[in-house]
Coordinates of C-alpha atoms and ligand atoms in Angstrom, one line a residue:
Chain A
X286 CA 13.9 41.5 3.4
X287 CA 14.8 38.1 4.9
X288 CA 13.8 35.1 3.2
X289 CA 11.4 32.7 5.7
X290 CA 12.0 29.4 5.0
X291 CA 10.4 26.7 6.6
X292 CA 13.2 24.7 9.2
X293 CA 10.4 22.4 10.9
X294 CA 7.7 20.4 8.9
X295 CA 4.1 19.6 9.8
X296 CA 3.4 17.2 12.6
X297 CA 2.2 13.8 11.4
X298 CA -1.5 13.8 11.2
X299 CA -3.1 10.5 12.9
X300 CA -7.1 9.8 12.3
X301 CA -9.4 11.2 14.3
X302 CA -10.5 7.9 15.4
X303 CA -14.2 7.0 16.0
X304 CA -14.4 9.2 19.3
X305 CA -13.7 12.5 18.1
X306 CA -16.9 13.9 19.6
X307 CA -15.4 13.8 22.9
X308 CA -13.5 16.2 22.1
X309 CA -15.2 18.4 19.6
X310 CA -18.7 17.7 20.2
X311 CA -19.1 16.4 23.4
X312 CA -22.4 17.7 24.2
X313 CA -24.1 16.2 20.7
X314 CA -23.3 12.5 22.1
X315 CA -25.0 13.1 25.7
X316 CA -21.6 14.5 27.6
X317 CA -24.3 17.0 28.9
X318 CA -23.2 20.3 30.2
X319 CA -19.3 19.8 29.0
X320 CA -18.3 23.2 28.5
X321 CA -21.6 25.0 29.9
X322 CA -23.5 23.2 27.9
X323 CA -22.4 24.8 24.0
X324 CA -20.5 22.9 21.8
X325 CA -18.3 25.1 19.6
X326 CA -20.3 25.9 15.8
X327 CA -23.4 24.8 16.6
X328 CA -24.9 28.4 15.5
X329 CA -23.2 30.1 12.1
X330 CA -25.3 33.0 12.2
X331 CA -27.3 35.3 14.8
X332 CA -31.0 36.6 14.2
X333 CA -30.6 39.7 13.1
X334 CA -27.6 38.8 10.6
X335 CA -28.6 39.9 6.8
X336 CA -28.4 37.3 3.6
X337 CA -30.3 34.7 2.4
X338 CA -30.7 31.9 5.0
X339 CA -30.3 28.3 3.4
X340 CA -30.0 24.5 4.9
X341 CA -27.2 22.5 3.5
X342 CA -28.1 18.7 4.5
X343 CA -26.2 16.1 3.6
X344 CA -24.5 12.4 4.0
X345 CA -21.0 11.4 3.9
X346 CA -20.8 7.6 2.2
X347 CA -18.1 4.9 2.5
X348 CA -16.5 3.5 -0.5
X349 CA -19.1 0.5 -0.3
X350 CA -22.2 3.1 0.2
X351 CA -22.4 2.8 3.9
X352 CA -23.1 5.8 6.1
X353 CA -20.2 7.3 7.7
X354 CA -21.9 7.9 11.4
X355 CA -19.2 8.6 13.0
X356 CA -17.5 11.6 11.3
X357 CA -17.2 15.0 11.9
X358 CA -18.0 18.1 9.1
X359 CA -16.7 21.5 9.7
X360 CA -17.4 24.1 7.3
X361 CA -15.9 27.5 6.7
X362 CA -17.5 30.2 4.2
X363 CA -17.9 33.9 3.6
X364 CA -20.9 36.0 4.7
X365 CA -23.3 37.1 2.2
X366 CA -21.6 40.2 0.6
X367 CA -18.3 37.8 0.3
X368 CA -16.4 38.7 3.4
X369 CA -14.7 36.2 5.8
X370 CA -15.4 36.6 9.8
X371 CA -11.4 37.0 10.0
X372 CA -9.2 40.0 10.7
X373 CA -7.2 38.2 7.6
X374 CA -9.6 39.5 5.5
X375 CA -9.0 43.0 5.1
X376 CA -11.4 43.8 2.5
X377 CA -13.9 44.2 5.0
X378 CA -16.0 43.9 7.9
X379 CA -17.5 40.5 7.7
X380 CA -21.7 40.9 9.5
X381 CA -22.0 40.9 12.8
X382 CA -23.0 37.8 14.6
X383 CA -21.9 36.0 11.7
X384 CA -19.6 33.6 12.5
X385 CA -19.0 31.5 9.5
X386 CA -17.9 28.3 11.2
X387 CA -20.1 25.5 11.8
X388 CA -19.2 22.1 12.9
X389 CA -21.3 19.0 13.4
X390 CA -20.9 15.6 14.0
X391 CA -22.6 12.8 11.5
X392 CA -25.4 11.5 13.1
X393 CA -24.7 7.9 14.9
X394 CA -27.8 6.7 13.2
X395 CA -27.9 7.4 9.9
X396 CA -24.6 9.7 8.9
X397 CA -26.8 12.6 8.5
X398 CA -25.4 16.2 8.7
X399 CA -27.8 19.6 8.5
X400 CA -26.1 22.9 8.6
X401 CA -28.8 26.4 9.1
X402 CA -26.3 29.4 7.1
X403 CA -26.5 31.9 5.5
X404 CA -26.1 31.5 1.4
X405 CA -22.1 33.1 0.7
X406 CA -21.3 35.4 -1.5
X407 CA -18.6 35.8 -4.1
X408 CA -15.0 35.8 -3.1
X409 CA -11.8 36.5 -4.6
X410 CA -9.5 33.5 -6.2
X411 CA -5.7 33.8 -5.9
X412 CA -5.4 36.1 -8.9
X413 CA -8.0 38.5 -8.0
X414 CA -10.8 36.7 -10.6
X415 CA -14.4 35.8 -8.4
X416 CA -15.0 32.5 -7.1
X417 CA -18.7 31.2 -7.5
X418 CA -20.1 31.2 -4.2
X419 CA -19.2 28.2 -1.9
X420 CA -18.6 26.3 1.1
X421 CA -15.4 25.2 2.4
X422 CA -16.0 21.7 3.9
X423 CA -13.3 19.7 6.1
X424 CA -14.1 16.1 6.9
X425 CA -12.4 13.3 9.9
X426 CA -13.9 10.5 10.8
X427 CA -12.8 6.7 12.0
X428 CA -10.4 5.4 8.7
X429 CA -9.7 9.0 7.7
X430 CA -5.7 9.3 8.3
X431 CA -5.5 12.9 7.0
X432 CA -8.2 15.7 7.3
X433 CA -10.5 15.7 3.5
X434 CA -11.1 19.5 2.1
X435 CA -13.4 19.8 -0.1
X436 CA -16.2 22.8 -1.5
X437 CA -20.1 23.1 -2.0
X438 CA -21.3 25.0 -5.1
X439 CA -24.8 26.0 -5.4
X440 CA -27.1 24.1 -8.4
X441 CA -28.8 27.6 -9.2
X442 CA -25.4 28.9 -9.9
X443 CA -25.1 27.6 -12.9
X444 CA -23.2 30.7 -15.2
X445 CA -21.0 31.6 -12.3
X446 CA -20.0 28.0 -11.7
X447 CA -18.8 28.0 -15.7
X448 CA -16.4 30.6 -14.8
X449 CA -15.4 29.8 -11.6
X450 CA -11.4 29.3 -11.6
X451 CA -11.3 26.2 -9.9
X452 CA -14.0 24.1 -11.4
X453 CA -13.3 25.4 -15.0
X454 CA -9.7 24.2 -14.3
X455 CA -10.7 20.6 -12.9
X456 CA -9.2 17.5 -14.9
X457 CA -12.1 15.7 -15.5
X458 CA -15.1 17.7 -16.2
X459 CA -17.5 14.7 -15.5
X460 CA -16.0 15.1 -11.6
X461 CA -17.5 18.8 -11.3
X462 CA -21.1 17.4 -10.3
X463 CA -19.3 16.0 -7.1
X464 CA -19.3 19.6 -6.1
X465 CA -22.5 20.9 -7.0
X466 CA -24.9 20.6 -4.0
X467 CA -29.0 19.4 -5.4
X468 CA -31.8 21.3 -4.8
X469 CA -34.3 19.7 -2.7
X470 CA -36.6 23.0 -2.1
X471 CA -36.1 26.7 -1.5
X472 CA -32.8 27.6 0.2
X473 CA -32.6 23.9 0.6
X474 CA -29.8 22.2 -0.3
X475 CA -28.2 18.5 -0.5
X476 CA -24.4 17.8 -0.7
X477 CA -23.6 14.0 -0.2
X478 CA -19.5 13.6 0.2
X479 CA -18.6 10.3 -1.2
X480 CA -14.8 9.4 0.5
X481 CA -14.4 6.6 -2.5
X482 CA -15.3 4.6 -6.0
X483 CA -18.6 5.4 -7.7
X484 CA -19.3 9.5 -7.7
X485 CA -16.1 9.9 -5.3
X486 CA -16.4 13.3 -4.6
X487 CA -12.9 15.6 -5.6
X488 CA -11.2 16.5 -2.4
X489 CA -8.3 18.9 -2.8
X490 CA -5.1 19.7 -1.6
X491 CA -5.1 23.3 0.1
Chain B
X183 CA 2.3 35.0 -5.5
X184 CA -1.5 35.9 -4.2
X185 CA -2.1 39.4 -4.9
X186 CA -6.0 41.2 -4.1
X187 CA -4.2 44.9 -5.1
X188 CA -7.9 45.5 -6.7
X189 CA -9.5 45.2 -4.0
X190 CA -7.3 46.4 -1.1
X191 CA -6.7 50.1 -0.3
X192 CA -3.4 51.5 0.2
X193 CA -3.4 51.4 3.9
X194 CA -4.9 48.1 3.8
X195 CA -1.6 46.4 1.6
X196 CA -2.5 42.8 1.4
X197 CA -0.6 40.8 3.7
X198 CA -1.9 37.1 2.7
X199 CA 0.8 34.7 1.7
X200 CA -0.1 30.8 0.8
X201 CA 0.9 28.4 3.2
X202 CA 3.7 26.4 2.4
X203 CA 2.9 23.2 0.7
X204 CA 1.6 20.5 2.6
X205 CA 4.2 17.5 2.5
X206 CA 2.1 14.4 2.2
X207 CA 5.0 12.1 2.5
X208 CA 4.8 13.0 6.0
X209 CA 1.6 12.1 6.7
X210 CA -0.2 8.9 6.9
X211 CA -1.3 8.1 3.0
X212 CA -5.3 7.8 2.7
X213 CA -5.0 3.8 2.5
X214 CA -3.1 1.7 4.9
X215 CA -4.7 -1.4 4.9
X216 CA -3.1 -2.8 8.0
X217 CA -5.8 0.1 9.4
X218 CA -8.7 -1.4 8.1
X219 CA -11.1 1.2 8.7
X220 CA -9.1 3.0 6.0
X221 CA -10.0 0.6 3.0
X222 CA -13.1 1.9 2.3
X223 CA -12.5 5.4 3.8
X224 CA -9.4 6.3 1.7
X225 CA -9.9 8.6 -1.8
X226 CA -9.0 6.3 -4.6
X227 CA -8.4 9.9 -6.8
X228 CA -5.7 11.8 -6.6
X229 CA -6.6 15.5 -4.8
X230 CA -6.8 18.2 -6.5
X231 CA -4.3 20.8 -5.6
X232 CA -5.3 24.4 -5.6
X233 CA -3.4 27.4 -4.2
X234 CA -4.4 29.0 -1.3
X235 CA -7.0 31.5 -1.5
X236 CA -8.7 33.8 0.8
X237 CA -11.0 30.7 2.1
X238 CA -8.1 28.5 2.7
X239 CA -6.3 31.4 5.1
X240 CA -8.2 32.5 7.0
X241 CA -10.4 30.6 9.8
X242 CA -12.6 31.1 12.9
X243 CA -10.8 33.3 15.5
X244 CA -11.1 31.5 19.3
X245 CA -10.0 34.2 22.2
X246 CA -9.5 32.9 25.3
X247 CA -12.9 34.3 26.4
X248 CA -14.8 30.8 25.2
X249 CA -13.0 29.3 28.3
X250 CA -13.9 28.4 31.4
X251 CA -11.5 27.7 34.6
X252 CA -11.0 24.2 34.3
X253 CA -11.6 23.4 30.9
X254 CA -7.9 22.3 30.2
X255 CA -8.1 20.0 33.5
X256 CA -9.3 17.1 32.6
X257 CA -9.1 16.0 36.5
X258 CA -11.8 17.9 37.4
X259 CA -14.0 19.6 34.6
X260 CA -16.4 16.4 34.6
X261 CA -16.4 15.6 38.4
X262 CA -19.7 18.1 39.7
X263 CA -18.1 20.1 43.0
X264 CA -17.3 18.2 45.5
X265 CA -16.7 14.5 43.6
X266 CA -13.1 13.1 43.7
X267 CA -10.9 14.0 40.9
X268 CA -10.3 11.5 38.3
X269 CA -8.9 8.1 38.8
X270 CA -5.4 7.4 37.6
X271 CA -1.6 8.8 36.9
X272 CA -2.1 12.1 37.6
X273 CA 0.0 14.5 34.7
X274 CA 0.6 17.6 32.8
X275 CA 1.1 17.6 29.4
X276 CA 2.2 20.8 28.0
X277 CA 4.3 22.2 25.0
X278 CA 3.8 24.7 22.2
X279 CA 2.5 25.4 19.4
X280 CA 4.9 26.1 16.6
X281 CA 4.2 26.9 12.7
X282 CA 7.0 25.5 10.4
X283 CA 9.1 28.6 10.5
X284 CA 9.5 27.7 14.2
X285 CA 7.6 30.5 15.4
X286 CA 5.1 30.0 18.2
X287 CA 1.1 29.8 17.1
X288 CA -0.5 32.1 19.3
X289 CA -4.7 31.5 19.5
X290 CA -4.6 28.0 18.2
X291 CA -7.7 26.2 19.2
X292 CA -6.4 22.8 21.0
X293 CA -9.1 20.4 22.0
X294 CA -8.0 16.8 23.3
X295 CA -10.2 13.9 24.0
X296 CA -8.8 10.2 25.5
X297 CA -10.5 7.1 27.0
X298 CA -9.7 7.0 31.5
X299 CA -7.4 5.9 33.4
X300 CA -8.4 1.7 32.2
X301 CA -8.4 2.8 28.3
X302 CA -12.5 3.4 28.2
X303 CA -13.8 5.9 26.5
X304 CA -16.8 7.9 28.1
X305 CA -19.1 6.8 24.2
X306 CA -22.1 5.0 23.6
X307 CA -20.2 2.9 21.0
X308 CA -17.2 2.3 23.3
X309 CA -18.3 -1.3 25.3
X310 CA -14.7 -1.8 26.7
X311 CA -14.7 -3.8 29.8
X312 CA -12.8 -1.8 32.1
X313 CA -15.2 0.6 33.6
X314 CA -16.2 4.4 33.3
X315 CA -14.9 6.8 36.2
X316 CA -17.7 8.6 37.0
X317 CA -15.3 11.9 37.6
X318 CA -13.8 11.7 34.4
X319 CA -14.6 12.9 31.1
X320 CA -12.1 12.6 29.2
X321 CA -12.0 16.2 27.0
X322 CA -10.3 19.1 27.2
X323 CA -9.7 22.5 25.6
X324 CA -7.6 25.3 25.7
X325 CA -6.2 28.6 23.2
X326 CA -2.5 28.8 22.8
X327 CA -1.1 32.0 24.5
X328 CA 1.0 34.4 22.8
X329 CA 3.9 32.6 22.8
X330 CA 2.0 29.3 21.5
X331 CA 2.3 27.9 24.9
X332 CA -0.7 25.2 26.1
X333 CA -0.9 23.4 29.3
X334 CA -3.9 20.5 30.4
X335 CA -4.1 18.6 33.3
X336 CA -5.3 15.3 33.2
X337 CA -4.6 11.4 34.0
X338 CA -2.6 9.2 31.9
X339 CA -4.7 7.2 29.9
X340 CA -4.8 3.4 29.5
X341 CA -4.6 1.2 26.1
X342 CA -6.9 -0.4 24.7
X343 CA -8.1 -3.4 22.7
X344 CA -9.7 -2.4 19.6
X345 CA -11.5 -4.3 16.6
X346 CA -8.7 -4.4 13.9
X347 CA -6.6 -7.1 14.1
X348 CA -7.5 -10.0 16.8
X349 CA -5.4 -8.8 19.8
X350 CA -4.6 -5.1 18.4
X351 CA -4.2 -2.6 21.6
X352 CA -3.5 0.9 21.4
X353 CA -1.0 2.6 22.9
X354 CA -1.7 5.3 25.6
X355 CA -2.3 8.1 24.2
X356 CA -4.5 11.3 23.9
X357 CA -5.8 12.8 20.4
X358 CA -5.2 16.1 19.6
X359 CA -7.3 18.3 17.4
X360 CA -5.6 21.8 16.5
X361 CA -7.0 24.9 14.6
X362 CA -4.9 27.8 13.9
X363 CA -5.0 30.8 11.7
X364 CA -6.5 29.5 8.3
X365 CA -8.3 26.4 7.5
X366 CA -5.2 24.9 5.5
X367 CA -3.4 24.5 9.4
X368 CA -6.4 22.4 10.4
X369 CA -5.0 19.3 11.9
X370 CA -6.4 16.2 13.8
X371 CA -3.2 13.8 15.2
X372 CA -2.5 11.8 18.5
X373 CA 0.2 12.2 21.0
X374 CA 2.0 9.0 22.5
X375 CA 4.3 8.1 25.9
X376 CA 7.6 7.7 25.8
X377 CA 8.8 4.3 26.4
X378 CA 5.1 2.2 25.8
X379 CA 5.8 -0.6 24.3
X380 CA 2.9 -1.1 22.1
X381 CA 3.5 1.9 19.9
X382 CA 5.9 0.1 17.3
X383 CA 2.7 -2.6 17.2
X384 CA 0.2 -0.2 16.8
X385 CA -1.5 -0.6 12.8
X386 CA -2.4 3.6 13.3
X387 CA 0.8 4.6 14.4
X388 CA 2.4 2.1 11.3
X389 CA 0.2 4.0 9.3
X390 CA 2.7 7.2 9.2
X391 CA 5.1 6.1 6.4
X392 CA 8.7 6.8 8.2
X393 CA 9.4 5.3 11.7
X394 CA 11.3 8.4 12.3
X395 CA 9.1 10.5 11.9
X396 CA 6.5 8.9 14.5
X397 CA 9.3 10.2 17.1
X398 CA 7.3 13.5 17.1
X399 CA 4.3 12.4 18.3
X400 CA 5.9 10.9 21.1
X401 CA 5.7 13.3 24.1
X402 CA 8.7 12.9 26.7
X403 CA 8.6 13.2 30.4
X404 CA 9.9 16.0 31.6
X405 CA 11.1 16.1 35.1
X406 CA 11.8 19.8 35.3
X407 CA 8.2 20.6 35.0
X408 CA 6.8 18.1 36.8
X409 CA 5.0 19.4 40.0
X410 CA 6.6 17.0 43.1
X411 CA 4.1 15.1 45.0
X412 CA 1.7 16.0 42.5
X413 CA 1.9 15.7 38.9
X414 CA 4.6 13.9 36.3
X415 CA 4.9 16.4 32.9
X416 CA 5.1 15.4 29.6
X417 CA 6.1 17.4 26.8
X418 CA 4.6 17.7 23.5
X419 CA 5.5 20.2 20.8
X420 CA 3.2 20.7 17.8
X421 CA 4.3 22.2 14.4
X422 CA 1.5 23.2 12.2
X423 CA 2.3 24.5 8.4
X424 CA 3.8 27.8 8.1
X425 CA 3.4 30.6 6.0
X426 CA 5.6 31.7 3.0
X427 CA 7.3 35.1 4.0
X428 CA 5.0 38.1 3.6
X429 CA 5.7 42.0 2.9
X430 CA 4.1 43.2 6.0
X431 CA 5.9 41.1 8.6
X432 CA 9.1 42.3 6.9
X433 CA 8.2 45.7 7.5
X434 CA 7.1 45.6 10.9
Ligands
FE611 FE1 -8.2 6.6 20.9

């Protein structure tokens, strides 16, 4: 069994600049028909694709409260039974026409992101214990000099959330609420991401 | 060790190792304030470090099927049939792929944008005076073959001024957004030319913490591969984080 060690190191990340939706969204910003027309993870889920279909809205702020409106959101979750759209995942076949992967850029007038999914189920933490249901957010934007992660939980969660392994675990209980999405109706959700000071939400290191 | 025994079969062993640790001293910190857009951008909190579960390993799979012909030539994939191709230093940049165990990165999504041939972007927000080319774009995708191999065609883009400082300019150079096998290898950076002088002057190139390490986001020329009477190459290599060793590669 041969021990694989790492002999090169991770390229230098550089910001994404205030431009990335040339590359990543190019249609969103009026580069009409760039790649036929589709930019990648606009649709997470297909029609006929079981589970509880929610919107997950929301705003990422500057240290000073200022809309971020020129940022970039992906997201990365589970489908409703808890399977990942991944041949990595060999628990399971994930739903088909699910594709879990959804990217947006903040809107240029008022930093405003809306994500159509499907509500995620539970999924395994590292030691085999369930997660509470959540969604795996990744933020850039202009001023950004390395990639944020951070999670969604859901507000009507609230006993599986007590338990989960990685909020119970969090430093500073007060910081958890950063996490927690609000309601704002049925299957309507808020998550504002706060990059700095007041409410700063908890980014982690993956 | 990450272990999901209870809820994998026998045939179905779990194969899913934790990337190695990201090293942060590698990477620009979150606030460089000779960057000012960082100031009010950067986390004041430390993150919170968690190990690598399902979520964080796996990712979206891209097969080369979402292409289209010309989507990595950035010469021609804005210009409608029949319009010049873009204005400009006509290149290749090319490279690979690599995860930290120096393995290529087959599948990797790599999508590139950069401002034409004068340093404009084609963006609403970019007022720049030199103007647009109507043939160019300025983005470009391609998937990493099995080898982690990619390849785009495009023009060598100018520098630019840019609000920061009073008379800050930005090297040439073409930003690089990579997604490989799990979500922890997502990574946004920028290549650079060898030999422009502005990079040593450049406050987001100063942001990464040791000069030396800047080196490897500076793509050389390569002669070899350049295409006489047509295009100079440059090559750029990309390492993303690699995975600790796992049971089923040593068996296979
Ligand atoms: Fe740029």
């Amino acid at each position: 069994m041969a021990i694989r060690s790492r002999v090169l190191h991770e390229t230098p990340s550089q910001t994404a600049g205030p431009f990335v939706h040339i590359g990543c969204t190019p249609n969103r910003i009026g580069l009409a028909y760039a790649y036929r027309g589709q930019d990648l993870g606009e649709r997470l889920f297909d029609n006929g694709v079981p589970g509880q279909r929610i919107v997950v809205e929301g705003c990422v702020f500057d240290g000073i409260g200022t809309p971020v409106k020129d940022g970039m959101v992906e997201i990365w979750q589970a489908d409703h039974k808890g399977l990942f759209n991944s041949p990595q995942d060999r628990r399971g076949q994930s739903s088909l026409g699910f594709s879990g992967w959804g990217r947006q850029a903040t809107d240029p007038e008022t930093g405003e992101f809306s994500f159509r999914t499907i509500k995620p189920g539970e999924t395994p933490f590292v030691d085999g214990r369930m997660q509470a249901p959540f969604i795996s957010f990744w933020i850039v934007a202009r001023g950004v000099n390395l990639g944020l992660h951070t999670r969604m939980y859901f507000p009507d969660e609230a006993e599986r959330n007590r338990q989960d392994p990685v909020l119970s675990k969090l430093e500073h209980a007060c910081r958890i609420q950063t996490l927690i999405a609000s309601c704002v109706s049925d299957n309507h959700y808020r998550f504002d991401i706060r990059l700095q000071g007041e409410g700063e939400t908890v980014f982690f290191d993956v | 060790m990450i272990k999901f025994s209870k809820l994998a079969t026998k045939e179905q062993e779990p194969v899913v190792e934790g990337f190695f640790h990201r090293e942060f001293h590698r990477h620009p910190p979150a606030y460089t304030p000779r960057y000012k857009s960082s100031v009010v951008r950067s986390p004041k909190l430390a993150l919170v470090s968690i190990p690598n579960s399902l979520s964080e390993l796996t990712g979206p799979v891209f097969g080369h099927g979402i292409l289209g012909d010309d989507d990595n030539d950035l010469t021609v994939n804005y210009a409608d049939a029949g319009m010049r191709p873009a204005l400009g230093e006509r290149i290749i940049v090319h490279g690979r792929v690599l995860d930290e165990r120096d393995k290529g990165v087959p599948g990797v999504l790599v999508e590139i944008w950069q401002a034409n041939a004068g340093g404009r972007y084609r963006h609403f927000k970019d007022g720049y005076l030199a103007p647009l080319d109507e043939s160019f774009g300025g983005f470009g995708r391609t998937v990493t073959d099995a080898e982690g191999g990619y390849e785009f065609r495009t023009v060598r883009p100018g520098p630019y001024p840019w609000p920061n400082g009073i008379n800050d300019w930005r090297p040439s150079h073409i930003h690089f957004s990579l997604f490989g096998a799990g979500l922890a290898q997502r990574l946004i950076t920028q290549m650079y030319f060898e030999g422009d002088p502005l990079i040593p002057h450049c406050p987001i190139v100063n942001s990464i913490p040791e000069p030396s390490l800047v080196d490897s986001l500076v793509a050389r020329l390569d002669l070899a591969n350049t295409v006489p009477m047509d295009a100079r190459a440059y090559r750029f290599d990309i390492v993303l984080r690699g995975r600790r060793s796992s049971q089923f590669e040593n068996r296979s």
